[in-house]
């Protein structure tokens, strides 16, 4: 069973193949209408369930459109409206859904929910974000970097702010795609050591630098994300803003990076908190390419999972 659960659990050669496939499929579509089918229809006759226990704009729409472009069908399910939200176990839900659909994508809170779904499903399961990781996003981000600047191998990525789920998958990607990553943020919001250990064991130089201006020196790519994630309690907001204010990505900070450095943010953003609009809409920014590439990258992930 080819589940797509996390970047460190998927073979690096397979990840590379998916990025290359995604780029080829994107090129093949040129600027066709979004709703038009691809020339080949590898998902014809396939049904995909998209389960959301948290809000989503990009993940929901890009998976839905991607499946349809490849000839498949989708059903979007809200966790709250399913029996899952009324005490039916994840294991039973996985077994039941596997009788109806060919693939399950789930966005959930606890990683344990994703893992239990994968353990009991007899169809592939894709991680559409958990509290801990967001692998589909980083596949789109690697694709986006390479579209603009060529191979990401050996490059320096700087993550500024909260060492959250998106940061975790970036660190996994450093190990799998062979780039270096410096985290800059307060100690209390450091990424888990486990993620860092994985990337270091694969030969990546993973650094922690508390001074954001020093961190971004020589950066090829500067990345940030919201200071308060969907799973963080609202009560954490004020404290996090105080802790993270000094890590805002603004033009002054970007001036320390390489002149041709890119800026990324997975979105949704809180403009002028974690990044200023001047940076988000400025010459370094590729944020809307990242959003678009969710579509193409996930189409390649779906094909890999289904072996089509
Ligand atoms: N980046 C991302 O996953 O966005 P959504 O929450 O809108 O899906
Ligand atoms: N870190 C954010 C990412 C949203 C796509 C969150 O989990 O809310």
PDB file of C-alpha atoms and ligand atoms in Angstrom:
ATOM      1  CA  UNK A   1       0.000   0.000   0.000  1.00  0.00           C
ATOM      2  CA  UNK A   2       1.513   3.314  -1.049  1.00  0.00           C
ATOM      3  CA  UNK A   3       0.370   5.800   1.575  1.00  0.00           C
ATOM      4  CA  UNK A   4       1.711   9.350   1.413  1.00  0.00           C
ATOM      5  CA  UNK A   5       2.003  10.063   5.122  1.00  0.00           C
ATOM      6  CA  UNK A   6       5.214  12.036   5.490  1.00  0.00           C
ATOM      7  CA  UNK A   7       8.280  13.021   3.494  1.00  0.00           C
ATOM      8  CA  UNK A   8      10.670  11.019   5.678  1.00  0.00           C
ATOM      9  CA  UNK A   9       8.559   7.900   5.148  1.00  0.00           C
ATOM     10  CA  UNK A  10       8.612   8.116   1.349  1.00  0.00           C
ATOM     11  CA  UNK A  11      11.627   7.055  -0.670  1.00  0.00           C
ATOM     12  CA  UNK A  12      13.727  10.058  -1.800  1.00  0.00           C
ATOM     13  CA  UNK A  13      13.863   8.748  -5.383  1.00  0.00           C
ATOM     14  CA  UNK A  14      10.056   8.490  -5.426  1.00  0.00           C
ATOM     15  CA  UNK A  15       9.748  12.066  -4.135  1.00  0.00           C
ATOM     16  CA  UNK A  16      12.099  13.264  -6.878  1.00  0.00           C
ATOM     17  CA  UNK A  17      10.078  11.371  -9.481  1.00  0.00           C
ATOM     18  CA  UNK A  18       6.842  12.980  -8.217  1.00  0.00           C
ATOM     19  CA  UNK A  19       8.283  16.509  -8.488  1.00  0.00           C
ATOM     20  CA  UNK A  20       9.510  15.842 -12.032  1.00  0.00           C
ATOM     21  CA  UNK A  21       6.164  14.302 -12.995  1.00  0.00           C
ATOM     22  CA  UNK A  22       4.284  17.266 -11.509  1.00  0.00           C
ATOM     23  CA  UNK A  23       6.344  19.695 -13.570  1.00  0.00           C
ATOM     24  CA  UNK A  24       5.798  17.672 -16.736  1.00  0.00           C
ATOM     25  CA  UNK A  25       2.037  17.513 -16.143  1.00  0.00           C
ATOM     26  CA  UNK A  26       1.913  21.253 -15.467  1.00  0.00           C
ATOM     27  CA  UNK A  27       3.769  21.981 -18.712  1.00  0.00           C
ATOM     28  CA  UNK A  28       1.495  19.623 -20.645  1.00  0.00           C
ATOM     29  CA  UNK A  29      -1.591  21.610 -19.613  1.00  0.00           C
ATOM     30  CA  UNK A  30      -0.133  25.018 -20.616  1.00  0.00           C
ATOM     31  CA  UNK A  31      -2.893  27.571 -20.072  1.00  0.00           C
ATOM     32  CA  UNK A  32      -5.883  25.387 -20.759  1.00  0.00           C
ATOM     33  CA  UNK A  33      -9.139  26.132 -18.928  1.00  0.00           C
ATOM     34  CA  UNK A  34      -8.864  24.855 -15.350  1.00  0.00           C
ATOM     35  CA  UNK A  35     -11.846  22.573 -15.733  1.00  0.00           C
ATOM     36  CA  UNK A  36     -10.644  20.867 -18.893  1.00  0.00           C
ATOM     37  CA  UNK A  37      -9.482  17.259 -18.619  1.00  0.00           C
ATOM     38  CA  UNK A  38      -5.847  16.221 -18.983  1.00  0.00           C
ATOM     39  CA  UNK A  39      -4.953  14.386 -22.185  1.00  0.00           C
ATOM     40  CA  UNK A  40      -4.555  11.178 -20.226  1.00  0.00           C
ATOM     41  CA  UNK A  41      -7.140  10.196 -17.637  1.00  0.00           C
ATOM     42  CA  UNK A  42      -5.295   7.962 -15.141  1.00  0.00           C
ATOM     43  CA  UNK A  43      -7.970   8.377 -12.457  1.00  0.00           C
ATOM     44  CA  UNK A  44     -10.903   7.477 -14.720  1.00  0.00           C
ATOM     45  CA  UNK A  45     -13.367   5.401 -12.715  1.00  0.00           C
ATOM     46  CA  UNK A  46     -11.653   6.241  -9.399  1.00  0.00           C
ATOM     47  CA  UNK A  47     -13.365   7.818  -6.401  1.00  0.00           C
ATOM     48  CA  UNK A  48     -11.385   9.868  -3.874  1.00  0.00           C
ATOM     49  CA  UNK A  49     -12.629  10.870  -0.404  1.00  0.00           C
ATOM     50  CA  UNK A  50     -11.358  14.186   0.932  1.00  0.00           C
ATOM     51  CA  UNK A  51     -11.905  14.404   4.702  1.00  0.00           C
ATOM     52  CA  UNK A  52     -11.486  17.692   6.544  1.00  0.00           C
ATOM     53  CA  UNK A  53     -11.491  17.998  10.312  1.00  0.00           C
ATOM     54  CA  UNK A  54     -10.024  21.515   9.989  1.00  0.00           C
ATOM     55  CA  UNK A  55     -10.754  24.372   7.569  1.00  0.00           C
ATOM     56  CA  UNK A  56      -9.046  24.521   4.178  1.00  0.00           C
ATOM     57  CA  UNK A  57      -9.089  26.507   0.961  1.00  0.00           C
ATOM     58  CA  UNK A  58      -6.022  25.385  -1.027  1.00  0.00           C
ATOM     59  CA  UNK A  59      -5.920  21.705  -0.018  1.00  0.00           C
ATOM     60  CA  UNK A  60      -9.605  21.226  -0.579  1.00  0.00           C
ATOM     61  CA  UNK A  61      -9.839  22.942  -3.954  1.00  0.00           C
ATOM     62  CA  UNK A  62      -6.525  21.730  -5.367  1.00  0.00           C
ATOM     63  CA  UNK A  63      -7.222  18.060  -4.555  1.00  0.00           C
ATOM     64  CA  UNK A  64     -10.756  18.310  -5.903  1.00  0.00           C
ATOM     65  CA  UNK A  65      -9.693  19.987  -9.152  1.00  0.00           C
ATOM     66  CA  UNK A  66      -6.652  17.716  -9.554  1.00  0.00           C
ATOM     67  CA  UNK A  67      -8.648  14.504  -9.261  1.00  0.00           C
ATOM     68  CA  UNK A  68     -11.238  15.782 -11.756  1.00  0.00           C
ATOM     69  CA  UNK A  69      -8.608  16.882 -14.284  1.00  0.00           C
ATOM     70  CA  UNK A  70      -7.299  13.304 -14.212  1.00  0.00           C
ATOM     71  CA  UNK A  71     -10.758  11.853 -14.811  1.00  0.00           C
ATOM     72  CA  UNK A  72     -11.619  10.815 -11.248  1.00  0.00           C
ATOM     73  CA  UNK A  73     -14.398  11.856  -8.905  1.00  0.00           C
ATOM     74  CA  UNK A  74     -14.269  13.251  -5.385  1.00  0.00           C
ATOM     75  CA  UNK A  75     -16.421  13.510  -2.321  1.00  0.00           C
ATOM     76  CA  UNK A  76     -15.574  16.152   0.233  1.00  0.00           C
ATOM     77  CA  UNK A  77     -16.462  15.125   3.776  1.00  0.00           C
ATOM     78  CA  UNK A  78     -16.413  17.189   6.927  1.00  0.00           C
ATOM     79  CA  UNK A  79     -15.231  15.287   9.984  1.00  0.00           C
ATOM     80  CA  UNK A  80     -17.988  16.897  12.052  1.00  0.00           C
ATOM     81  CA  UNK A  81     -20.732  15.611   9.775  1.00  0.00           C
ATOM     82  CA  UNK A  82     -19.360  12.063   9.729  1.00  0.00           C
ATOM     83  CA  UNK A  83     -20.011   9.427  12.397  1.00  0.00           C
ATOM     84  CA  UNK A  84     -16.303   9.894  13.128  1.00  0.00           C
ATOM     85  CA  UNK A  85     -17.316  13.023  15.012  1.00  0.00           C
ATOM     86  CA  UNK A  86     -19.873  11.013  17.020  1.00  0.00           C
ATOM     87  CA  UNK A  87     -17.592   8.339  18.369  1.00  0.00           C
ATOM     88  CA  UNK A  88     -17.186   5.845  15.485  1.00  0.00           C
ATOM     89  CA  UNK A  89     -13.578   4.718  15.581  1.00  0.00           C
ATOM     90  CA  UNK A  90     -11.013   5.766  13.011  1.00  0.00           C
ATOM     91  CA  UNK A  91     -10.296   2.089  12.334  1.00  0.00           C
ATOM     92  CA  UNK A  92     -13.937   1.312  11.510  1.00  0.00           C
ATOM     93  CA  UNK A  93     -14.230   4.469   9.416  1.00  0.00           C
ATOM     94  CA  UNK A  94     -11.118   3.449   7.468  1.00  0.00           C
ATOM     95  CA  UNK A  95     -12.457  -0.052   6.820  1.00  0.00           C
ATOM     96  CA  UNK A  96     -15.846   1.236   5.699  1.00  0.00           C
ATOM     97  CA  UNK A  97     -14.513   3.972   3.429  1.00  0.00           C
ATOM     98  CA  UNK A  98     -12.130   1.473   1.835  1.00  0.00           C
ATOM     99  CA  UNK A  99     -15.177  -0.437   0.562  1.00  0.00           C
ATOM    100  CA  UNK A 100     -16.427   2.639  -1.320  1.00  0.00           C
ATOM    101  CA  UNK A 101     -13.476   4.729  -2.437  1.00  0.00           C
ATOM    102  CA  UNK A 102     -10.083   4.186  -4.046  1.00  0.00           C
ATOM    103  CA  UNK A 103      -8.101   6.695  -1.962  1.00  0.00           C
ATOM    104  CA  UNK A 104      -8.546   8.735   1.219  1.00  0.00           C
ATOM    105  CA  UNK A 105      -7.023  12.181   1.820  1.00  0.00           C
ATOM    106  CA  UNK A 106      -7.422  13.403   5.379  1.00  0.00           C
ATOM    107  CA  UNK A 107      -6.691  16.689   7.149  1.00  0.00           C
ATOM    108  CA  UNK A 108      -6.870  16.132  10.869  1.00  0.00           C
ATOM    109  CA  UNK A 109      -5.546  17.210  14.267  1.00  0.00           C
ATOM    110  CA  UNK A 110      -3.615  14.359  15.874  1.00  0.00           C
ATOM    111  CA  UNK A 111      -1.058  12.481  13.819  1.00  0.00           C
ATOM    112  CA  UNK A 112      -2.349   9.332  15.518  1.00  0.00           C
ATOM    113  CA  UNK A 113      -5.640   9.728  13.629  1.00  0.00           C
ATOM    114  CA  UNK A 114      -3.827   9.751  10.283  1.00  0.00           C
ATOM    115  CA  UNK A 115      -1.706   6.745  11.250  1.00  0.00           C
ATOM    116  CA  UNK A 116      -4.709   4.770  12.459  1.00  0.00           C
ATOM    117  CA  UNK A 117      -6.542   5.565   9.246  1.00  0.00           C
ATOM    118  CA  UNK A 118      -3.569   4.335   7.221  1.00  0.00           C
ATOM    119  CA  UNK A 119      -3.187   1.201   9.322  1.00  0.00           C
ATOM    120  CA  UNK A 120      -6.765   0.093   8.793  1.00  0.00           C
ATOM    121  CA  UNK A 121      -7.524   1.401   5.304  1.00  0.00           C
ATOM    122  CA  UNK A 122      -7.081  -1.001   2.413  1.00  0.00           C
ATOM    123  CA  UNK A 123      -6.673   1.944   0.018  1.00  0.00           C
ATOM    124  CA  UNK A 124      -3.908   4.588  -0.019  1.00  0.00           C
ATOM    125  CA  UNK A 125      -4.120   7.423   2.514  1.00  0.00           C
ATOM    126  CA  UNK A 126      -2.667  10.916   1.964  1.00  0.00           C
ATOM    127  CA  UNK A 127      -1.763  13.343   4.760  1.00  0.00           C
ATOM    128  CA  UNK A 128      -3.485  16.651   4.031  1.00  0.00           C
ATOM    129  CA  UNK A 129      -1.993  18.227   7.206  1.00  0.00           C
ATOM    130  CA  UNK A 130      -1.865  17.217  10.836  1.00  0.00           C
ATOM    131  CA  UNK A 131      -0.750  19.179  13.890  1.00  0.00           C
ATOM    132  CA  UNK A 132       2.734  17.786  13.220  1.00  0.00           C
ATOM    133  CA  UNK A 133       3.398  17.834   9.480  1.00  0.00           C
ATOM    134  CA  UNK A 134       2.180  19.049   6.074  1.00  0.00           C
ATOM    135  CA  UNK A 135       4.029  17.043   3.404  1.00  0.00           C
ATOM    136  CA  UNK A 136       1.859  17.965   0.371  1.00  0.00           C
ATOM    137  CA  UNK A 137       2.670  21.626   0.936  1.00  0.00           C
ATOM    138  CA  UNK A 138       6.400  21.084   0.852  1.00  0.00           C
ATOM    139  CA  UNK A 139       6.204  19.003  -2.330  1.00  0.00           C
ATOM    140  CA  UNK A 140       4.606  22.070  -3.949  1.00  0.00           C
ATOM    141  CA  UNK A 141       7.274  24.312  -2.400  1.00  0.00           C
ATOM    142  CA  UNK A 142      10.189  22.224  -3.678  1.00  0.00           C
ATOM    143  CA  UNK A 143       8.570  22.191  -7.111  1.00  0.00           C
ATOM    144  CA  UNK A 144       8.138  25.980  -6.958  1.00  0.00           C
ATOM    145  CA  UNK A 145      11.735  26.589  -5.915  1.00  0.00           C
ATOM    146  CA  UNK A 146      13.048  24.427  -8.741  1.00  0.00           C
ATOM    147  CA  UNK A 147      10.812  26.080 -11.346  1.00  0.00           C
ATOM    148  CA  UNK A 148      12.335  29.436 -10.494  1.00  0.00           C
ATOM    149  CA  UNK A 149      15.916  28.608  -9.560  1.00  0.00           C
ATOM    150  CA  UNK A 150      16.814  25.053 -10.607  1.00  0.00           C
ATOM    151  CA  UNK A 151      17.786  22.205  -8.291  1.00  0.00           C
ATOM    152  CA  UNK A 152      17.183  22.850  -4.593  1.00  0.00           C
ATOM    153  CA  UNK A 153      20.034  20.488  -3.637  1.00  0.00           C
ATOM    154  CA  UNK A 154      22.788  22.292  -1.736  1.00  0.00           C
ATOM    155  CA  UNK A 155      20.730  25.490  -1.281  1.00  0.00           C
ATOM    156  CA  UNK A 156      20.221  27.325   1.996  1.00  0.00           C
ATOM    157  CA  UNK A 157      16.635  27.611   3.225  1.00  0.00           C
ATOM    158  CA  UNK A 158      15.800  29.786   6.236  1.00  0.00           C
ATOM    159  CA  UNK A 159      12.634  29.144   8.211  1.00  0.00           C
ATOM    160  CA  UNK A 160      11.605  32.169  10.303  1.00  0.00           C
ATOM    161  CA  UNK A 161       9.046  32.062  13.124  1.00  0.00           C
ATOM    162  CA  UNK A 162       7.171  29.105  14.594  1.00  0.00           C
ATOM    163  CA  UNK A 163       8.761  25.654  14.279  1.00  0.00           C
ATOM    164  CA  UNK A 164       5.351  24.231  13.320  1.00  0.00           C
ATOM    165  CA  UNK A 165       3.916  21.468  11.109  1.00  0.00           C
ATOM    166  CA  UNK A 166       4.951  23.147   7.835  1.00  0.00           C
ATOM    167  CA  UNK A 167       8.456  23.758   9.220  1.00  0.00           C
ATOM    168  CA  UNK A 168       8.666  20.075  10.199  1.00  0.00           C
ATOM    169  CA  UNK A 169       7.964  18.920   6.661  1.00  0.00           C
ATOM    170  CA  UNK A 170      10.496  21.445   5.330  1.00  0.00           C
ATOM    171  CA  UNK A 171      13.116  19.859   7.584  1.00  0.00           C
ATOM    172  CA  UNK A 172      12.163  16.387   6.341  1.00  0.00           C
ATOM    173  CA  UNK A 173      12.484  17.731   2.790  1.00  0.00           C
ATOM    174  CA  UNK A 174      15.983  19.057   3.543  1.00  0.00           C
ATOM    175  CA  UNK A 175      17.030  15.481   4.278  1.00  0.00           C
ATOM    176  CA  UNK A 176      15.248  14.015   1.274  1.00  0.00           C
ATOM    177  CA  UNK A 177      16.168  16.637  -1.356  1.00  0.00           C
ATOM    178  CA  UNK A 178      19.642  17.456  -0.001  1.00  0.00           C
ATOM    179  CA  UNK A 179      19.398  21.097   1.037  1.00  0.00           C
ATOM    180  CA  UNK A 180      20.427  22.920   4.221  1.00  0.00           C
ATOM    181  CA  UNK A 181      18.034  24.688   6.576  1.00  0.00           C
ATOM    182  CA  UNK A 182      18.452  27.277   9.295  1.00  0.00           C
ATOM    183  CA  UNK A 183      15.639  27.772  11.773  1.00  0.00           C
ATOM    184  CA  UNK A 184      15.314  31.198  13.347  1.00  0.00           C
ATOM    185  CA  UNK A 185      12.741  31.696  16.071  1.00  0.00           C
ATOM    186  CA  UNK A 186      12.400  31.676  19.849  1.00  0.00           C
ATOM    187  CA  UNK A 187      13.627  28.606  21.737  1.00  0.00           C
ATOM    188  CA  UNK A 188      10.135  27.781  23.001  1.00  0.00           C
ATOM    189  CA  UNK A 189       8.946  27.322  19.407  1.00  0.00           C
ATOM    190  CA  UNK A 190      11.860  25.248  18.114  1.00  0.00           C
ATOM    191  CA  UNK A 191      11.015  22.355  15.783  1.00  0.00           C
ATOM    192  CA  UNK A 192      11.110  18.891  17.346  1.00  0.00           C
ATOM    193  CA  UNK A 193      14.599  17.432  17.620  1.00  0.00           C
ATOM    194  CA  UNK A 194      13.387  14.256  15.875  1.00  0.00           C
ATOM    195  CA  UNK A 195      12.861  16.144  12.607  1.00  0.00           C
ATOM    196  CA  UNK A 196      16.282  17.766  12.863  1.00  0.00           C
ATOM    197  CA  UNK A 197      17.947  14.419  13.606  1.00  0.00           C
ATOM    198  CA  UNK A 198      16.389  12.869  10.499  1.00  0.00           C
ATOM    199  CA  UNK A 199      17.698  15.593   8.184  1.00  0.00           C
ATOM    200  CA  UNK A 200      21.146  15.665   9.789  1.00  0.00           C
ATOM    201  CA  UNK A 201      21.447  11.888   9.468  1.00  0.00           C
ATOM    202  CA  UNK A 202      20.815  12.341   5.743  1.00  0.00           C
ATOM    203  CA  UNK A 203      23.670  14.855   5.523  1.00  0.00           C
ATOM    204  CA  UNK A 204      21.815  18.181   5.678  1.00  0.00           C
ATOM    205  CA  UNK A 205      23.254  21.063   7.636  1.00  0.00           C
ATOM    206  CA  UNK A 206      20.417  22.038   9.997  1.00  0.00           C
ATOM    207  CA  UNK A 207      21.172  25.061  12.158  1.00  0.00           C
ATOM    208  CA  UNK A 208      19.356  27.061  14.805  1.00  0.00           C
ATOM    209  CA  UNK A 209      20.159  30.772  14.918  1.00  0.00           C
ATOM    210  CA  UNK A 210      18.238  33.065  17.286  1.00  0.00           C
ATOM    211  CA  UNK A 211      19.224  36.257  15.462  1.00  0.00           C
ATOM    212  CA  UNK A 212      17.041  36.481  12.330  1.00  0.00           C
ATOM    213  CA  UNK A 213      19.344  38.910  10.485  1.00  0.00           C
ATOM    214  CA  UNK A 214      22.287  36.566  10.921  1.00  0.00           C
ATOM    215  CA  UNK A 215      20.171  33.548  10.012  1.00  0.00           C
ATOM    216  CA  UNK A 216      19.178  34.852   6.589  1.00  0.00           C
ATOM    217  CA  UNK A 217      22.702  35.760   5.445  1.00  0.00           C
ATOM    218  CA  UNK A 218      23.341  33.727   2.288  1.00  0.00           C
ATOM    219  CA  UNK A 219      19.761  32.412   2.131  1.00  0.00           C
ATOM    220  CA  UNK A 220      18.457  31.172  -1.227  1.00  0.00           C
ATOM    221  CA  UNK A 221      14.944  30.888   0.168  1.00  0.00           C
ATOM    222  CA  UNK A 222      13.233  32.493   3.172  1.00  0.00           C
ATOM    223  CA  UNK A 223      10.038  30.834   4.425  1.00  0.00           C
ATOM    224  CA  UNK A 224       7.563  31.676   7.134  1.00  0.00           C
ATOM    225  CA  UNK A 225       4.058  30.695   8.210  1.00  0.00           C
ATOM    226  CA  UNK A 226       1.293  31.926  10.461  1.00  0.00           C
ATOM    227  CA  UNK A 227       2.326  32.539  14.076  1.00  0.00           C
ATOM    228  CA  UNK A 228      -0.782  30.763  15.378  1.00  0.00           C
ATOM    229  CA  UNK A 229      -1.751  27.506  13.690  1.00  0.00           C
ATOM    230  CA  UNK A 230      -5.226  25.972  13.517  1.00  0.00           C
ATOM    231  CA  UNK A 231      -4.440  23.554  16.344  1.00  0.00           C
ATOM    232  CA  UNK A 232      -2.973  26.238  18.637  1.00  0.00           C
ATOM    233  CA  UNK A 233      -5.272  27.564  21.356  1.00  0.00           C
ATOM    234  CA  UNK A 234      -6.603  31.065  20.776  1.00  0.00           C
ATOM    235  CA  UNK A 235      -5.280  31.896  24.249  1.00  0.00           C
ATOM    236  CA  UNK A 236      -1.724  31.461  22.904  1.00  0.00           C
ATOM    237  CA  UNK A 237      -2.162  34.297  20.425  1.00  0.00           C
ATOM    238  CA  UNK A 238      -0.940  37.277  22.406  1.00  0.00           C
ATOM    239  CA  UNK A 239       2.072  35.478  23.851  1.00  0.00           C
ATOM    240  CA  UNK A 240       3.085  34.155  20.442  1.00  0.00           C
ATOM    241  CA  UNK A 241       2.797  37.559  18.840  1.00  0.00           C
ATOM    242  CA  UNK A 242       5.078  38.973  21.514  1.00  0.00           C
ATOM    243  CA  UNK A 243       7.562  36.131  21.083  1.00  0.00           C
ATOM    244  CA  UNK A 244       7.557  36.210  17.297  1.00  0.00           C
ATOM    245  CA  UNK A 245       7.382  39.911  16.464  1.00  0.00           C
ATOM    246  CA  UNK A 246      11.161  40.065  16.027  1.00  0.00           C
ATOM    247  CA  UNK A 247      10.994  37.273  13.433  1.00  0.00           C
ATOM    248  CA  UNK A 248       8.696  39.089  10.984  1.00  0.00           C
ATOM    249  CA  UNK A 249       9.860  38.732   7.383  1.00  0.00           C
ATOM    250  CA  UNK A 250      10.067  42.303   6.112  1.00  0.00           C
ATOM    251  CA  UNK A 251      12.147  44.088   3.496  1.00  0.00           C
ATOM    252  CA  UNK A 252      14.895  44.862   6.011  1.00  0.00           C
ATOM    253  CA  UNK A 253      15.252  41.152   6.809  1.00  0.00           C
ATOM    254  CA  UNK A 254      15.124  40.087   3.152  1.00  0.00           C
ATOM    255  CA  UNK A 255      17.959  42.553   2.433  1.00  0.00           C
ATOM    256  CA  UNK A 256      20.310  40.206   4.361  1.00  0.00           C
ATOM    257  CA  UNK A 257      19.458  37.237   2.108  1.00  0.00           C
ATOM    258  CA  UNK A 258      20.999  36.639  -1.330  1.00  0.00           C
ATOM    259  CA  UNK A 259      19.790  39.256  -3.850  1.00  0.00           C
ATOM    260  CA  UNK A 260      17.927  36.583  -5.832  1.00  0.00           C
ATOM    261  CA  UNK A 261      16.480  34.831  -2.754  1.00  0.00           C
ATOM    262  CA  UNK A 262      12.882  33.646  -2.995  1.00  0.00           C
ATOM    263  CA  UNK A 263      10.211  34.169  -0.346  1.00  0.00           C
ATOM    264  CA  UNK A 264       7.574  31.529   0.423  1.00  0.00           C
ATOM    265  CA  UNK A 265       4.517  31.248   2.655  1.00  0.00           C
ATOM    266  CA  UNK A 266       2.103  28.313   2.406  1.00  0.00           C
ATOM    267  CA  UNK A 267      -0.885  30.631   3.074  1.00  0.00           C
ATOM    268  CA  UNK A 268      -3.258  31.560   4.587  1.00  0.00           C
ATOM    269  CA  UNK A 269      -1.248  34.532   5.862  1.00  0.00           C
ATOM    270  CA  UNK A 270      -1.868  37.181   8.452  1.00  0.00           C
ATOM    271  CA  UNK A 271      -0.484  40.060   6.436  1.00  0.00           C
ATOM    272  CA  UNK A 272       1.876  42.353   8.325  1.00  0.00           C
ATOM    273  CA  UNK A 273       2.256  39.878  11.199  1.00  0.00           C
ATOM    274  CA  UNK A 274       4.602  37.080  10.085  1.00  0.00           C
ATOM    275  CA  UNK A 275       5.410  38.817   6.787  1.00  0.00           C
ATOM    276  CA  UNK A 276       4.758  42.291   5.455  1.00  0.00           C
ATOM    277  CA  UNK A 277       2.662  42.883   2.369  1.00  0.00           C
ATOM    278  CA  UNK A 278       5.722  44.559   0.847  1.00  0.00           C
ATOM    279  CA  UNK A 279       7.515  41.177   0.943  1.00  0.00           C
ATOM    280  CA  UNK A 280       4.453  39.058   0.120  1.00  0.00           C
ATOM    281  CA  UNK A 281       3.724  41.134  -2.973  1.00  0.00           C
ATOM    282  CA  UNK A 282       7.348  42.037  -3.690  1.00  0.00           C
ATOM    283  CA  UNK A 283       9.953  40.762  -6.167  1.00  0.00           C
ATOM    284  CA  UNK A 284      11.179  37.820  -4.038  1.00  0.00           C
ATOM    285  CA  UNK A 285       7.723  36.363  -3.444  1.00  0.00           C
ATOM    286  CA  UNK A 286       6.439  33.204  -5.157  1.00  0.00           C
ATOM    287  CA  UNK A 287       3.500  32.606  -2.818  1.00  0.00           C
ATOM    288  CA  UNK A 288       0.843  32.232  -5.502  1.00  0.00           C
ATOM    289  CA  UNK A 289       3.028  29.882  -7.540  1.00  0.00           C
ATOM    290  CA  UNK A 290       3.256  27.746  -4.404  1.00  0.00           C
ATOM    291  CA  UNK A 291      -0.523  27.762  -4.138  1.00  0.00           C
ATOM    292  CA  UNK A 292      -0.917  26.788  -7.806  1.00  0.00           C
ATOM    293  CA  UNK A 293       1.674  24.058  -7.514  1.00  0.00           C
ATOM    294  CA  UNK A 294      -0.321  22.335  -4.785  1.00  0.00           C
ATOM    295  CA  UNK A 295      -2.544  21.231  -7.673  1.00  0.00           C
ATOM    296  CA  UNK A 296       0.250  19.846  -9.835  1.00  0.00           C
ATOM    297  CA  UNK A 297       2.292  18.292  -7.023  1.00  0.00           C
ATOM    298  CA  UNK A 298      -0.722  16.529  -5.553  1.00  0.00           C
ATOM    299  CA  UNK A 299      -1.717  15.151  -8.941  1.00  0.00           C
ATOM    300  CA  UNK A 300       1.687  13.459  -9.046  1.00  0.00           C
ATOM    301  CA  UNK A 301       1.237  12.234  -5.457  1.00  0.00           C
ATOM    302  CA  UNK A 302      -2.190  10.777  -6.295  1.00  0.00           C
ATOM    303  CA  UNK A 303      -0.735   8.960  -9.324  1.00  0.00           C
ATOM    304  CA  UNK A 304       2.122   7.574  -7.249  1.00  0.00           C
ATOM    305  CA  UNK A 305      -0.256   6.326  -4.541  1.00  0.00           C
ATOM    306  CA  UNK A 306      -2.524   4.637  -7.066  1.00  0.00           C
ATOM    307  CA  UNK A 307       0.318   3.398  -9.273  1.00  0.00           C
ATOM    308  CA  UNK A 308      -1.250   4.970 -12.380  1.00  0.00           C
TER     309      UNK A 308
HETATM  310  N1  LIG B   1      -1.562  25.874   2.605  1.00  0.00           N
HETATM  311  C1  LIG B   1      -2.685  25.204   2.888  1.00  0.00           C
HETATM  312  O1  LIG B   1      -2.672  24.014   3.191  1.00  0.00           O
HETATM  313  O2  LIG B   1      -3.820  25.941   2.790  1.00  0.00           O
HETATM  314  P1  LIG B   1      -5.306  25.518   3.206  1.00  0.00           P
HETATM  315  O3  LIG B   1      -5.344  25.505   4.717  1.00  0.00           O
HETATM  316  O4  LIG B   1      -6.163  26.600   2.626  1.00  0.00           O
HETATM  317  O5  LIG B   1      -5.615  24.170   2.650  1.00  0.00           O
HETATM  318  N1  LIG B   2       0.656  25.972  10.226  1.00  0.00           N
HETATM  319  C1  LIG B   2      -0.635  26.221   9.624  1.00  0.00           C
HETATM  320  C2  LIG B   2      -0.635  25.769   8.202  1.00  0.00           C
HETATM  321  C3  LIG B   2      -1.924  26.020   7.472  1.00  0.00           C
HETATM  322  C4  LIG B   2      -1.907  25.524   6.064  1.00  0.00           C
HETATM  323  C5  LIG B   2      -1.700  25.511  10.425  1.00  0.00           C
HETATM  324  O1  LIG B   2      -1.521  24.354  10.803  1.00  0.00           O
HETATM  325  O2  LIG B   2      -2.720  26.147  10.716  1.00  0.00           O
END
